[in-house]
Amino acid sequence: MAELILGGQKSGKSRRAELLARDWLAGGAGRRAVLVATAQPHDAEMRARIARHQAERAARVPGLRTVEEPLRLAEAIEAHGDAHTLVVVDCLTLWLTGLLMPAQGPAATPAQAEAALQALEQAVRAASGPLVLVGNEVGLGVIPLGREVRAFVDALGGLNQRLAACCARVTLMAAGLPLALKGAAA
């Protein structure tokens, strides 16, 4: 079963994904959990943020292994998922940023971006084990001024809708509290 967890910054979405991983690991011998991290450390602040998240995650869920994969998300889901492994992807927003607005190198063409989105949808639908996807919901705020930012907000909203259609459960996080949008809350 796949779950999409959406929310704003510091809404509790990553913590919820970690709790789901912790509960999965506690559910029986032979279970594994892998976090596919999409953040890229392009500056000192981001490197420090990533290090802090890694330390906090290791303390909260010691059995959760981390794999760094900023762009090849569909391949990472396919490579690490199986019936005994819960895969957490954190986060879709950073993945899409790396695809459409990379800090280094060229952005994906519209055709490349669409192919990556289709591959991700296929990987989510074909996942042989539990999958938790974490991403930002940015469509609740004001309309951004810049054309590029508006295009990104539109693309992220489209990604969220497409993945929500693929997932059995969709949860919106606000103030650390989950609201089930689709499927029963876990």
PDB file of C-alpha atoms in Angstrom:
ATOM      1  CA  MET A   1       0.000   0.000   0.000  1.00  0.00           C
ATOM      2  CA  ALA A   2       1.239   3.483  -0.827  1.00  0.00           C
ATOM      3  CA  GLU A   3       0.601   6.603   1.239  1.00  0.00           C
ATOM      4  CA  LEU A   4       1.194  10.201   0.193  1.00  0.00           C
ATOM      5  CA  ILE A   5       1.823  12.580   3.104  1.00  0.00           C
ATOM      6  CA  LEU A   6       1.491  16.266   2.250  1.00  0.00           C
ATOM      7  CA  GLY A   7       1.868  19.392   4.352  1.00  0.00           C
ATOM      8  CA  GLY A   8       3.644  22.677   4.743  1.00  0.00           C
ATOM      9  CA  GLN A   9       7.109  23.163   6.167  1.00  0.00           C
ATOM     10  CA  LYS A  10       7.392  21.914   9.745  1.00  0.00           C
ATOM     11  CA  SER A  11       3.872  20.459   9.569  1.00  0.00           C
ATOM     12  CA  GLY A  12       4.999  17.076  10.900  1.00  0.00           C
ATOM     13  CA  LYS A  13       4.986  15.189   7.607  1.00  0.00           C
ATOM     14  CA  SER A  14       8.518  13.742   7.896  1.00  0.00           C
ATOM     15  CA  ARG A  15       7.940  12.834  11.532  1.00  0.00           C
ATOM     16  CA  ARG A  16       4.748  10.981  10.531  1.00  0.00           C
ATOM     17  CA  ALA A  17       6.641   9.057   7.856  1.00  0.00           C
ATOM     18  CA  GLU A  18       9.283   8.127  10.437  1.00  0.00           C
ATOM     19  CA  LEU A  19       6.589   6.927  12.862  1.00  0.00           C
ATOM     20  CA  LEU A  20       5.081   4.772  10.122  1.00  0.00           C
ATOM     21  CA  ALA A  21       8.546   3.299   9.473  1.00  0.00           C
ATOM     22  CA  ARG A  22       9.100   2.693  13.196  1.00  0.00           C
ATOM     23  CA  ASP A  23       5.722   0.944  13.502  1.00  0.00           C
ATOM     24  CA  TRP A  24       6.456  -1.124  10.392  1.00  0.00           C
ATOM     25  CA  LEU A  25       9.797  -2.272  11.796  1.00  0.00           C
ATOM     26  CA  ALA A  26       8.167  -3.180  15.121  1.00  0.00           C
ATOM     27  CA  GLY A  27       5.542  -5.257  13.318  1.00  0.00           C
ATOM     28  CA  GLY A  28       7.636  -8.379  12.853  1.00  0.00           C
ATOM     29  CA  ALA A  29      11.006  -9.977  12.362  1.00  0.00           C
ATOM     30  CA  GLY A  30      12.533  -9.702   8.908  1.00  0.00           C
ATOM     31  CA  ARG A  31      11.053  -6.302   8.174  1.00  0.00           C
ATOM     32  CA  ARG A  32      13.266  -3.536   6.830  1.00  0.00           C
ATOM     33  CA  ALA A  33      12.789   0.175   6.172  1.00  0.00           C
ATOM     34  CA  VAL A  34      14.682   2.421   3.767  1.00  0.00           C
ATOM     35  CA  LEU A  35      14.462   6.189   3.482  1.00  0.00           C
ATOM     36  CA  VAL A  36      15.222   7.561   0.019  1.00  0.00           C
ATOM     37  CA  ALA A  37      16.504  11.084   0.658  1.00  0.00           C
ATOM     38  CA  THR A  38      16.292  13.534  -2.227  1.00  0.00           C
ATOM     39  CA  ALA A  39      17.974  16.586  -0.681  1.00  0.00           C
ATOM     40  CA  GLN A  40      21.166  17.873  -2.266  1.00  0.00           C
ATOM     41  CA  PRO A  41      23.750  19.697  -0.116  1.00  0.00           C
ATOM     42  CA  HIS A  42      24.485  22.692  -2.352  1.00  0.00           C
ATOM     43  CA  ASP A  43      25.378  25.131   0.446  1.00  0.00           C
ATOM     44  CA  ALA A  44      26.536  25.163   4.072  1.00  0.00           C
ATOM     45  CA  GLU A  45      23.052  25.704   5.502  1.00  0.00           C
ATOM     46  CA  MET A  46      21.642  22.747   3.554  1.00  0.00           C
ATOM     47  CA  ARG A  47      24.587  20.526   4.551  1.00  0.00           C
ATOM     48  CA  ALA A  48      23.941  21.390   8.211  1.00  0.00           C
ATOM     49  CA  ARG A  49      20.193  20.796   7.792  1.00  0.00           C
ATOM     50  CA  ILE A  50      20.797  17.380   6.199  1.00  0.00           C
ATOM     51  CA  ALA A  51      23.239  16.395   8.978  1.00  0.00           C
ATOM     52  CA  ARG A  52      20.730  17.459  11.652  1.00  0.00           C
ATOM     53  CA  HIS A  53      17.917  15.508   9.992  1.00  0.00           C
ATOM     54  CA  GLN A  54      20.126  12.418   9.704  1.00  0.00           C
ATOM     55  CA  ALA A  55      21.068  12.541  13.397  1.00  0.00           C
ATOM     56  CA  GLU A  56      17.489  13.135  14.548  1.00  0.00           C
ATOM     57  CA  ARG A  57      16.151  10.377  12.287  1.00  0.00           C
ATOM     58  CA  ALA A  58      18.784   7.893  13.513  1.00  0.00           C
ATOM     59  CA  ALA A  59      17.790   8.625  17.118  1.00  0.00           C
ATOM     60  CA  ARG A  60      14.036   8.263  16.445  1.00  0.00           C
ATOM     61  CA  VAL A  61      14.145   5.247  14.107  1.00  0.00           C
ATOM     62  CA  PRO A  62      17.504   3.435  14.468  1.00  0.00           C
ATOM     63  CA  GLY A  63      16.546   0.696  11.999  1.00  0.00           C
ATOM     64  CA  LEU A  64      15.730   3.086   9.170  1.00  0.00           C
ATOM     65  CA  ARG A  65      18.490   2.924   6.558  1.00  0.00           C
ATOM     66  CA  THR A  66      19.075   6.018   4.398  1.00  0.00           C
ATOM     67  CA  VAL A  67      19.845   6.017   0.675  1.00  0.00           C
ATOM     68  CA  GLU A  68      20.719   9.323  -1.003  1.00  0.00           C
ATOM     69  CA  GLU A  69      19.042   9.612  -4.425  1.00  0.00           C
ATOM     70  CA  PRO A  70      18.190  13.140  -5.553  1.00  0.00           C
ATOM     71  CA  LEU A  71      16.960  12.427  -9.093  1.00  0.00           C
ATOM     72  CA  ARG A  72      16.503   8.748  -9.999  1.00  0.00           C
ATOM     73  CA  LEU A  73      13.498   8.312  -7.751  1.00  0.00           C
ATOM     74  CA  ALA A  74      11.570   5.683  -9.721  1.00  0.00           C
ATOM     75  CA  GLU A  75      14.684   3.545  -9.950  1.00  0.00           C
ATOM     76  CA  ALA A  76      15.337   3.910  -6.207  1.00  0.00           C
ATOM     77  CA  ILE A  77      11.805   2.786  -5.336  1.00  0.00           C
ATOM     78  CA  GLU A  78      12.169  -0.229  -7.619  1.00  0.00           C
ATOM     79  CA  ALA A  79      15.658  -1.103  -6.309  1.00  0.00           C
ATOM     80  CA  HIS A  80      14.919  -0.871  -2.591  1.00  0.00           C
ATOM     81  CA  GLY A  81      11.308  -1.949  -2.270  1.00  0.00           C
ATOM     82  CA  ASP A  82      10.017  -5.438  -1.683  1.00  0.00           C
ATOM     83  CA  ALA A  83       7.262  -7.112   0.332  1.00  0.00           C
ATOM     84  CA  HIS A  84       9.350  -6.938   3.530  1.00  0.00           C
ATOM     85  CA  THR A  85      10.731  -3.412   3.063  1.00  0.00           C
ATOM     86  CA  LEU A  86       8.915  -0.160   3.680  1.00  0.00           C
ATOM     87  CA  VAL A  87      10.296   2.604   1.462  1.00  0.00           C
ATOM     88  CA  VAL A  88       9.964   6.224   2.579  1.00  0.00           C
ATOM     89  CA  VAL A  89      10.659   8.944   0.003  1.00  0.00           C
ATOM     90  CA  ASP A  90      11.470  12.310   1.587  1.00  0.00           C
ATOM     91  CA  CYS A  91      10.841  14.530  -0.201  1.00  0.00           C
ATOM     92  CA  LEU A  92       9.047  14.827  -3.505  1.00  0.00           C
ATOM     93  CA  THR A  93       9.332  18.624  -3.492  1.00  0.00           C
ATOM     94  CA  LEU A  94      13.131  18.550  -3.410  1.00  0.00           C
ATOM     95  CA  TRP A  95      13.120  15.856  -6.105  1.00  0.00           C
ATOM     96  CA  LEU A  96      10.962  18.037  -8.355  1.00  0.00           C
ATOM     97  CA  THR A  97      13.147  21.064  -7.592  1.00  0.00           C
ATOM     98  CA  GLY A  98      16.247  19.126  -8.626  1.00  0.00           C
ATOM     99  CA  LEU A  99      14.508  18.075 -11.817  1.00  0.00           C
ATOM    100  CA  LEU A 100      13.022  21.430 -12.862  1.00  0.00           C
ATOM    101  CA  MET A 101      15.271  24.010 -11.156  1.00  0.00           C
ATOM    102  CA  PRO A 102      18.623  22.358 -10.430  1.00  0.00           C
ATOM    103  CA  ALA A 103      21.303  24.327  -8.594  1.00  0.00           C
ATOM    104  CA  GLN A 104      23.834  23.004 -11.104  1.00  0.00           C
ATOM    105  CA  GLY A 105      23.415  21.883 -14.674  1.00  0.00           C
ATOM    106  CA  PRO A 106      20.483  22.172 -17.041  1.00  0.00           C
ATOM    107  CA  ALA A 107      16.861  21.687 -16.047  1.00  0.00           C
ATOM    108  CA  ALA A 108      14.954  18.767 -17.468  1.00  0.00           C
ATOM    109  CA  THR A 109      13.151  19.506 -20.704  1.00  0.00           C
ATOM    110  CA  PRO A 110       9.354  19.236 -20.558  1.00  0.00           C
ATOM    111  CA  ALA A 111       9.598  15.830 -22.263  1.00  0.00           C
ATOM    112  CA  GLN A 112      12.252  14.628 -19.784  1.00  0.00           C
ATOM    113  CA  ALA A 113      10.213  15.879 -16.839  1.00  0.00           C
ATOM    114  CA  GLU A 114       7.079  14.143 -18.107  1.00  0.00           C
ATOM    115  CA  ALA A 115       9.013  10.893 -18.616  1.00  0.00           C
ATOM    116  CA  ALA A 116      10.356  11.114 -15.040  1.00  0.00           C
ATOM    117  CA  LEU A 117       6.846  11.750 -13.683  1.00  0.00           C
ATOM    118  CA  GLN A 118       5.420   8.824 -15.635  1.00  0.00           C
ATOM    119  CA  ALA A 119       8.227   6.561 -14.402  1.00  0.00           C
ATOM    120  CA  LEU A 120       7.533   7.645 -10.818  1.00  0.00           C
ATOM    121  CA  GLU A 121       3.795   6.970 -11.192  1.00  0.00           C
ATOM    122  CA  GLN A 122       4.582   3.529 -12.600  1.00  0.00           C
ATOM    123  CA  ALA A 123       7.015   2.760  -9.754  1.00  0.00           C
ATOM    124  CA  VAL A 124       4.416   3.779  -7.160  1.00  0.00           C
ATOM    125  CA  ARG A 125       1.730   1.632  -8.779  1.00  0.00           C
ATOM    126  CA  ALA A 126       4.088  -1.344  -9.160  1.00  0.00           C
ATOM    127  CA  ALA A 127       5.648  -1.165  -5.670  1.00  0.00           C
ATOM    128  CA  SER A 128       5.700  -4.667  -4.212  1.00  0.00           C
ATOM    129  CA  GLY A 129       5.845  -3.429  -0.625  1.00  0.00           C
ATOM    130  CA  PRO A 130       4.671  -0.515   1.480  1.00  0.00           C
ATOM    131  CA  LEU A 131       5.627   2.942   0.261  1.00  0.00           C
ATOM    132  CA  VAL A 132       5.374   6.339   1.986  1.00  0.00           C
ATOM    133  CA  LEU A 133       5.859   9.485  -0.105  1.00  0.00           C
ATOM    134  CA  VAL A 134       6.436  12.846   1.606  1.00  0.00           C
ATOM    135  CA  GLY A 135       5.947  16.180  -0.133  1.00  0.00           C
ATOM    136  CA  ASN A 136       4.975  19.777   0.376  1.00  0.00           C
ATOM    137  CA  GLU A 137       1.549  21.246  -0.205  1.00  0.00           C
ATOM    138  CA  VAL A 138       2.343  24.766  -1.355  1.00  0.00           C
ATOM    139  CA  GLY A 139      -0.943  25.654  -3.015  1.00  0.00           C
ATOM    140  CA  LEU A 140      -2.539  27.066   0.138  1.00  0.00           C
ATOM    141  CA  GLY A 141      -0.576  30.318   0.171  1.00  0.00           C
ATOM    142  CA  VAL A 142      -0.499  33.463  -1.894  1.00  0.00           C
ATOM    143  CA  ILE A 143       0.209  33.318  -5.615  1.00  0.00           C
ATOM    144  CA  PRO A 144       3.964  33.807  -6.159  1.00  0.00           C
ATOM    145  CA  LEU A 145       5.103  36.841  -8.138  1.00  0.00           C
ATOM    146  CA  GLY A 146       7.678  35.247 -10.436  1.00  0.00           C
ATOM    147  CA  ARG A 147       6.751  33.282 -13.555  1.00  0.00           C
ATOM    148  CA  GLU A 148       9.248  30.505 -12.725  1.00  0.00           C
ATOM    149  CA  VAL A 149       7.951  30.141  -9.177  1.00  0.00           C
ATOM    150  CA  ARG A 150       4.338  30.047 -10.362  1.00  0.00           C
ATOM    151  CA  ALA A 151       5.290  27.352 -12.892  1.00  0.00           C
ATOM    152  CA  PHE A 152       6.958  25.327 -10.128  1.00  0.00           C
ATOM    153  CA  VAL A 153       3.929  25.641  -7.821  1.00  0.00           C
ATOM    154  CA  ASP A 154       1.736  24.470 -10.708  1.00  0.00           C
ATOM    155  CA  ALA A 155       4.074  21.540 -11.422  1.00  0.00           C
ATOM    156  CA  LEU A 156       4.147  20.513  -7.755  1.00  0.00           C
ATOM    157  CA  GLY A 157       0.365  20.679  -7.533  1.00  0.00           C
ATOM    158  CA  GLY A 158       0.141  18.479 -10.616  1.00  0.00           C
ATOM    159  CA  LEU A 159       2.664  16.009  -9.160  1.00  0.00           C
ATOM    160  CA  ASN A 160       0.696  15.816  -5.908  1.00  0.00           C
ATOM    161  CA  GLN A 161      -2.549  15.164  -7.769  1.00  0.00           C
ATOM    162  CA  ARG A 162      -0.992  12.479  -9.962  1.00  0.00           C
ATOM    163  CA  LEU A 163       0.567  10.672  -7.007  1.00  0.00           C
ATOM    164  CA  ALA A 164      -2.588  10.996  -4.912  1.00  0.00           C
ATOM    165  CA  ALA A 165      -4.379   9.095  -7.667  1.00  0.00           C
ATOM    166  CA  CYS A 166      -1.769   6.308  -7.384  1.00  0.00           C
ATOM    167  CA  CYS A 167      -1.860   5.998  -3.593  1.00  0.00           C
ATOM    168  CA  ALA A 168      -4.386   4.123  -1.468  1.00  0.00           C
ATOM    169  CA  ARG A 169      -3.995   6.670   1.316  1.00  0.00           C
ATOM    170  CA  VAL A 170      -3.359  10.437   1.285  1.00  0.00           C
ATOM    171  CA  THR A 171      -2.743  12.348   4.513  1.00  0.00           C
ATOM    172  CA  LEU A 172      -2.513  16.101   5.018  1.00  0.00           C
ATOM    173  CA  MET A 173      -0.419  17.227   7.984  1.00  0.00           C
ATOM    174  CA  ALA A 174      -1.046  20.481   9.846  1.00  0.00           C
ATOM    175  CA  ALA A 175       0.389  21.426  13.251  1.00  0.00           C
ATOM    176  CA  GLY A 176       1.661  17.878  13.676  1.00  0.00           C
ATOM    177  CA  LEU A 177      -1.803  16.395  13.218  1.00  0.00           C
ATOM    178  CA  PRO A 178      -2.798  14.035  10.393  1.00  0.00           C
ATOM    179  CA  LEU A 179      -5.974  14.545   8.407  1.00  0.00           C
ATOM    180  CA  ALA A 180      -6.956  11.603   6.220  1.00  0.00           C
ATOM    181  CA  LEU A 181      -7.883  12.862   2.753  1.00  0.00           C
ATOM    182  CA  LYS A 182      -8.098   9.456   1.123  1.00  0.00           C
ATOM    183  CA  GLY A 183      -8.260   6.002   2.692  1.00  0.00           C
ATOM    184  CA  ALA A 184      -8.368   5.147   6.361  1.00  0.00           C
ATOM    185  CA  ALA A 185      -5.831   6.834   8.645  1.00  0.00           C
ATOM    186  CA  ALA A 186      -3.120   4.503   9.930  1.00  0.00           C
TER     187      ALA A 186
END
